[in-house]
Amino acid sequence: MNGPDRALVARLRTRLVDLCATPSPSLAEHEVAARVRTELEAWGLAVREDGAGAALGGTTGNLIAELPGGRPERVVLNAHVDTVPPVPGEPLAPVVDGDVVRTNGRQILGADDKAGVAIVLELVDALRAAPFDARPTLVAVFTVAEEIGLRGAHALDVAALRADLGFVFDGEVPVGEVIAAAVFKEAVTITVRGRRAHAALEPGKGVHAIAAAAEVVRGFPLGAQPGGAVANLGRVAGGGASNVVPDEVLLEGEARAFTRERLEELLREIHLSAAAAVAPLGARAEVVHRRLYDGYDVPEDAAPFAWLRAAAPAHGVELAKVASIGGSDTNVFNAQGLPTVNVGVGMHDIHSVDEWIDVGELARVVAWVGDALTGR
Ligand SMILES: [Zn+2]
């Protein structure tokens, strides 16, 4: 095992800084997408933009580019081009500190997932130089609107990619850890209804929706639940004038679990606890839930693991399957039948103004996965 290739580290650093300095909040990714497209086209790849931009009201769709190869497999390499919203009024100013690229402490970095974008571009470039017969066909997919509910991936025609396996480079875990199981997630809305009445003249005629909602919150399975499930209420809205017994309160939250069965059980608990909480007060609670994305569990003998495992020792990578309580575009690829894992790239403190990443680790991912893709 050799140390990281210094030329590769330098290239990745330049590429990452350039991408991070270009704003791309969800649904406004045009500028970064244009850079990615220009680079891929300069390498002679045909780049296609799908209809996700128009469908979602964004400034660009997902980008899809193919690098043909002589091996029979078609392999998706994916990263999302959008980031969480930048802090208003603060320039994007990534700071280079040796091999580390970090924020200046006042603005986001967006290595989530510009690091993944840089990796996919480097992998395409590396395999372009590999013998045709040694490489599979690469299908590079740059998704939009990941941070606002995997919406770009949801709008993507996964079947049309005709791929056999996929790698997403969006893992907030150390290099070597591969996220191959993740949760099912459901949005939960609880509408608590009481009865309006004048708060001073006829308070006894009212049914107090805020008081009832408080009981719903008290009975709600908030936080970590048995079996690795978790639920939250994140928003409350309702009420009106201070002299009126309020008749309606809205509670918005979510529930996550690693299996369909556990999630359904948790949702039943939410329904039952809400009904039990409001009944003594004469109020009603209407619980509505909606699947945001499906979970997945890719077995360790599935194709993505076999490819990664073969090349791991030569790069000092200790492969480990891990589970994530968060979602990523990996959820959507798996739900559409494409066995896909989310490769850890060593992101730290994502979605914050303290985010940082070690470019040496990104170089290790590129070298390792590059070898995995060419079967060396
Ligand atoms: Zn991400």
mmCIF file of C-alpha atoms and ligand atoms in Angstrom, residues 80 112-113 146-147 170 347 351, ligand 1:
data_model
loop_
_atom_site.group_PDB
_atom_site.id
_atom_site.type_symbol
_atom_site.label_atom_id
_atom_site.label_comp_id
_atom_site.label_asym_id
_atom_site.label_seq_id
_atom_site.Cartn_x
_atom_site.Cartn_y
_atom_site.Cartn_z
ATOM 1 C CA HIS A 80 -25.848 15.141 -5.708
ATOM 2 C CA ASP A 112 -21.844 17.347 1.069
ATOM 3 C CA ASP A 113 -21.941 16.552 -1.699
ATOM 4 C CA GLU A 146 -31.314 15.755 -2.742
ATOM 5 C CA GLU A 147 -31.295 17.907 0.366
ATOM 6 C CA ASP A 170 -22.475 10.783 -0.238
ATOM 7 C CA MET A 347 -17.376 14.139 5.575
ATOM 8 C CA HIS A 351 -24.889 20.971 6.982
HETATM 9 ZN ZN ZN B 1 -25.498 14.614 0.883
#
